[in-house]
C-alpha cells in the first residue's frame, strides 16, 4: 500500500502534496481510459473562460461565419422569457438568435461545424476566418447550450444540430449528436414574420439561456452590438445588411475618414484630416541563415512565387487622421452631440486599429516603449494618453500576412512581430504619430489660453454681490485697505500679473500695470473658485493690485451640498448672491486684521475648525440627497455669468 492509497477522495486539495493531488485525480479515471488529446469536460470549461472580452466580441464569430457562407443579410434577435423565474425581469434576454440567408449547411456539416477545428477555409486565406474554432468557441463562451438550425436551397426541412455542455461527461469519447429535423424556435419565426423575411436557405445559431452575456436587458445588449458591429465591420457593411433587434447597423469609422460612415464630417467643414498615409509592399521570407524576417519590397523583381524561402507577400496600408479642436470632445452637458459620440468611440479605440480582410481585429493601445525596444530599432512611439483621443491610426492588411501580425485563432487580438514595428519605424510612422501628439498638445494649450482670455473678459464684469459689497463700502466710508504685512506680496503679484498681461496683450508694462490698478479700483471684490480635496470651504486672498478674492472650494461639501444646489431652487440666484455677500464680509474682515497673531488665529479657525466641522456635517447631509458633481460646479459658474450679464443689462437700462 502506498501513501496515495489512503487519501480520502473528498479531502481538500490544499491539504495534499502535489503527488497526492495527482493520485487523487488519476483515481477518478476509468480503468479503460484512453488518454485523449483533449479532456472534453475540462476543455469546455476552460474555453468558457477564455478569449472574448464581451458578448459583442463573441458574436462577431457568428457574424463572420454568416459572411463567409455568402449571406447578404444577417439579423440578431432576442427572446424574452415567457414565464419568469424567481428574481427574473420581464425585460431580460432568455435566448439570442443569429439569422443569416447564406448557403446553409447540409446535415452532417451542421454536426461537424460544432466541433473544434472544423472550418472549411483552411486552404483559402482570403476569408475572414480559417481556423474552424469560431462557432463552438464563441458560443460556449456565452452559453452552455447552442443550437444550430440550417437549410440549404431546395431542402424541404430544417436541420437542427446542437452542443450541450451541460451533458458532456467527465471522461470518455465525446461526440456531437446526430442532427434531427426541427422547426425554427418560435421567437425566431415571429421575428422573421414581423420583418417579412423567409427562411428558404441559411443558418440560425441560437444561444439558449446564455449565462455569460454582457447585458441582460435587450435595450442595452442591442446598443452594445450595434456600436461594436458598426466599427468592426465598417468596410464590409456596404456589401451586406446587418440588423440587431430590427435596427440596421451603420458603418462607423473610428478615425472618421470614411464619407459613408456615421459621424463623418467633410474636412472643409471641420472634419478629420488624413495627415499622412502609406502603402508598404512587404515580403516575409527566410534569409541566408534560414531565419524568417519581414522586409519592404523595393522592386517587383524581389518577388518570385517559386522561391522556397518566401513565406508570404502582400501590402500593408497605414493612414493617420488628425481631429480639429472640438471634433471629438467629451461633453458634460446632458444632451449628446456628434462630437461627444465621436469621443465615446475614441475612448475604446485609442491606439492603432488593425483591420484584417476588411474586418477590425483589435485596437492596440500599447506601443514598444522601453529603452531595450528603442535600442533594437523598434521605434520611438508616443505614450497613448489623453491627446491620443484626438488623432487616430489604422493599419489594414490581407490574411496572407497573418503570421506577421500574430493573429490568434479567435481573431480577437494581434501580436505583431518585432520586425513589423521595426518596419514602421523605418517608414517614419512612429515620428508621424509623435507629431500628431505634439500638434494636439500645442493646439490645446493655445485653446486653453484663448479660453482663459475669454473667461478673463467675462470676469471683468462684477457680479451683483460684488457690486453691492463695493457700494456698501462707499456708504460706510470704510473701503478695505491692505495691511502692512501683505503689501509687499500684493505688490509683487500685481507686477507679475502686469508682465503676463503685457505679454499676452502685446502692450507695454506700464499700460498693463495701469490696467491692473484700474481693475482693482473698479472691482474691489471678486468671487472665484478653486479645487482642493481636503482644503477649507473658502479662503480669502488679495488678488490683482489689491482686490479681495473670495475663493470657494468646489471640492468641499459646503459647495456640493449648499452653494451649488442654490441655483436649482426657485429664487436660488438671489440667495446665492446673498451668500456671496456674506462670504465677502468674512473675507473682508479677515484680510483687514492688522495684528499678525490675531490673523493667524482666524486662519486656524477657518481652516481647522469651521471647515472641518462643515466638511463632516455636510457629508452627513449629503447622505440624504444627491451631491452636486463637478459638472454642476462648472455649470454654476456658467449660470453666474449669464445672471451677471442680465443684471448688467437691467442696471444699464435703469440708469
XYZ file of C-alpha atoms in Angstrom, residues 265-497:
233
model
C -17.789 65.440 -41.451
C -16.018 66.785 -44.528
C -12.559 68.232 -43.951
C -13.568 71.657 -45.273
C -16.360 71.741 -42.685
C -14.186 70.962 -39.704
C -13.880 67.191 -40.145
C -10.986 64.788 -39.676
C -7.891 65.285 -41.809
C -5.777 62.452 -43.225
C -2.397 63.855 -42.283
C -0.365 61.015 -43.810
C -0.724 57.559 -45.368
C 1.497 54.697 -46.502
C 1.173 51.744 -48.891
C 4.040 49.432 -47.968
C 4.703 46.310 -50.104
C 6.346 43.649 -47.931
C 7.616 40.103 -48.024
C 8.141 37.583 -45.262
C 10.999 35.293 -46.232
C 13.953 33.335 -44.887
C 17.336 34.982 -45.098
C 20.672 33.319 -45.716
C 20.644 31.961 -42.159
C 17.150 30.478 -42.732
C 15.674 32.993 -40.296
C 12.286 34.460 -41.203
C 12.263 38.238 -41.469
C 9.939 40.954 -42.719
C 11.317 43.438 -45.234
C 9.973 46.112 -47.531
C 9.796 45.176 -51.207
C 11.643 47.791 -53.225
C 11.152 46.128 -56.612
C 8.711 43.608 -58.066
C 11.742 41.580 -59.129
C 12.214 40.623 -55.470
C 9.039 38.527 -55.542
C 9.442 35.097 -57.095
C 6.425 32.834 -56.450
C 8.682 29.792 -56.897
C 11.170 30.981 -54.273
C 11.097 28.328 -51.488
C 12.298 30.868 -48.928
C 9.270 33.124 -49.496
C 6.572 32.542 -46.890
C 4.219 35.427 -47.673
C 3.967 38.692 -49.559
C 1.445 41.483 -49.611
C 0.829 45.126 -48.809
C 0.272 46.988 -45.557
C -1.832 50.141 -45.674
C -1.434 52.724 -42.918
C -3.265 56.026 -42.539
C -3.141 58.668 -39.825
C -6.022 61.023 -39.023
C -5.931 64.369 -37.234
C -9.008 65.747 -35.491
C -9.587 69.514 -35.256
C -10.363 71.047 -31.883
C -13.951 70.309 -30.893
C -14.397 67.451 -33.377
C -14.312 64.695 -30.745
C -14.745 66.108 -27.266
C -16.239 64.890 -24.010
C -19.483 66.724 -23.326
C -20.514 67.489 -19.754
C -23.931 68.608 -20.905
C -26.925 66.283 -20.655
C -27.590 66.485 -24.419
C -25.370 64.223 -26.519
C -23.779 65.663 -29.634
C -21.939 64.084 -32.559
C -18.733 65.445 -31.052
C -19.470 63.613 -27.789
C -20.355 60.386 -29.626
C -17.090 60.531 -31.550
C -15.262 60.926 -28.260
C -17.041 57.871 -26.830
C -15.901 55.856 -29.862
C -12.336 57.087 -29.441
C -12.323 56.143 -25.740
C -12.394 52.433 -26.583
C -10.154 52.715 -29.667
C -7.326 54.964 -28.602
C -4.318 53.490 -30.347
C -3.545 51.610 -33.568
C -6.517 49.887 -35.208
C -5.666 46.653 -37.063
C -8.054 45.646 -39.851
C -7.748 42.207 -41.487
C -9.651 41.465 -44.723
C -11.914 44.457 -44.056
C -12.769 43.291 -40.533
C -11.277 45.033 -37.497
C -9.388 42.668 -35.212
C -8.201 44.885 -32.377
C -7.014 48.334 -31.389
C -3.561 48.012 -29.835
C -3.068 50.603 -27.120
C 0.493 49.753 -26.101
C 3.430 50.581 -28.349
C 7.065 49.493 -27.859
C 8.398 51.948 -25.291
C 11.297 50.508 -23.287
C 14.906 51.520 -23.798
C 15.546 47.963 -24.942
C 12.867 48.316 -27.627
C 14.409 51.589 -28.734
C 17.898 50.077 -28.934
C 16.506 47.229 -31.081
C 15.190 49.726 -33.601
C 11.505 49.228 -32.809
C 10.870 52.959 -32.882
C 10.176 55.818 -30.517
C 6.411 55.823 -30.087
C 4.206 58.301 -28.221
C 2.544 57.471 -24.932
C -1.159 56.900 -25.559
C -2.533 59.379 -23.084
C -5.318 61.923 -23.393
C -4.025 63.541 -26.590
C -4.401 60.181 -28.386
C -8.173 60.647 -28.279
C -7.713 63.339 -30.894
C -5.748 61.545 -33.568
C -6.048 58.024 -34.965
C -4.047 55.479 -36.899
C -5.302 52.465 -38.837
C -3.392 49.502 -40.288
C -5.010 47.318 -42.958
C -3.624 44.045 -44.272
C -4.651 40.849 -46.024
C -4.865 37.396 -44.361
C -1.750 36.066 -46.089
C 0.215 38.284 -43.678
C -1.424 36.770 -40.575
C 1.818 35.397 -39.192
C 3.430 38.841 -39.271
C 0.586 40.296 -37.227
C 0.277 37.282 -34.908
C -3.446 36.746 -35.462
C -4.874 34.442 -32.786
C -7.405 31.692 -33.562
C -10.264 33.682 -32.035
C -9.427 36.719 -34.219
C -9.618 38.938 -31.147
C -6.010 40.025 -30.776
C -2.883 40.823 -32.770
C 0.666 40.202 -31.591
C 2.875 41.940 -34.158
C 6.372 40.680 -34.769
C 9.231 42.948 -33.775
C 10.047 43.196 -37.476
C 6.720 44.957 -38.063
C 7.475 47.676 -35.507
C 10.965 47.968 -36.978
C 9.481 48.384 -40.462
C 7.012 51.010 -39.235
C 9.832 52.924 -37.554
C 11.936 52.864 -40.730
C 8.970 54.318 -42.620
C 8.672 57.129 -40.068
C 5.270 56.108 -38.738
C 6.382 56.485 -35.128
C 7.658 60.002 -35.905
C 4.345 60.866 -37.583
C 2.367 59.796 -34.512
C 4.638 61.832 -32.267
C 3.997 64.858 -34.478
C 0.254 64.312 -34.126
C 0.571 64.049 -30.367
C 2.668 67.210 -30.189
C 0.278 69.035 -32.503
C -2.663 68.234 -30.234
C -0.693 69.299 -27.181
C 0.239 72.647 -28.722
C -3.221 73.271 -30.178
C -4.953 72.550 -26.884
C -2.545 74.701 -24.906
C -3.257 77.579 -27.260
C -7.003 76.972 -26.970
C -6.760 76.934 -23.170
C -5.021 80.303 -23.266
C -7.711 81.700 -25.558
C -10.346 80.293 -23.211
C -8.580 81.862 -20.248
C -8.614 85.215 -22.015
C -12.307 84.836 -22.830
C -13.059 83.997 -19.208
C -10.975 86.961 -18.096
C -13.021 89.250 -20.325
C -16.237 87.761 -18.957
C -14.980 88.115 -15.397
C -14.314 91.818 -15.974
C -17.996 92.431 -15.179
C -18.710 92.374 -11.462
C -21.497 90.191 -10.060
C -24.424 91.666 -8.147
C -22.880 90.554 -4.842
C -19.532 92.141 -5.737
C -21.184 95.415 -6.771
C -23.404 95.794 -3.692
C -20.439 94.998 -1.440
C -18.468 97.807 -3.100
C -21.464 100.142 -2.710
C -21.703 99.231 0.982
C -18.071 100.301 1.366
C -18.894 103.691 -0.174
C -21.915 104.193 2.087
C -19.970 103.289 5.232
C -16.868 105.189 4.156
C -14.634 102.233 5.060
C -13.019 100.736 1.975
C -10.716 97.721 2.512
C -7.044 98.552 2.936
C -4.123 96.197 2.516
C -2.428 95.568 5.858
C 1.267 96.296 6.215
C 2.459 92.689 6.304
C 0.769 91.818 2.955
C 1.711 94.918 0.943
C 4.996 93.572 -0.437
C 3.410 90.293 -1.521
C 0.426 92.034 -3.157
C 2.740 94.451 -4.978
C 4.919 91.601 -6.315
C 1.906 89.622 -7.501
C 0.438 92.692 -9.196
C 3.719 93.214 -11.035
C 3.760 89.576 -12.186
C 0.180 89.925 -13.434
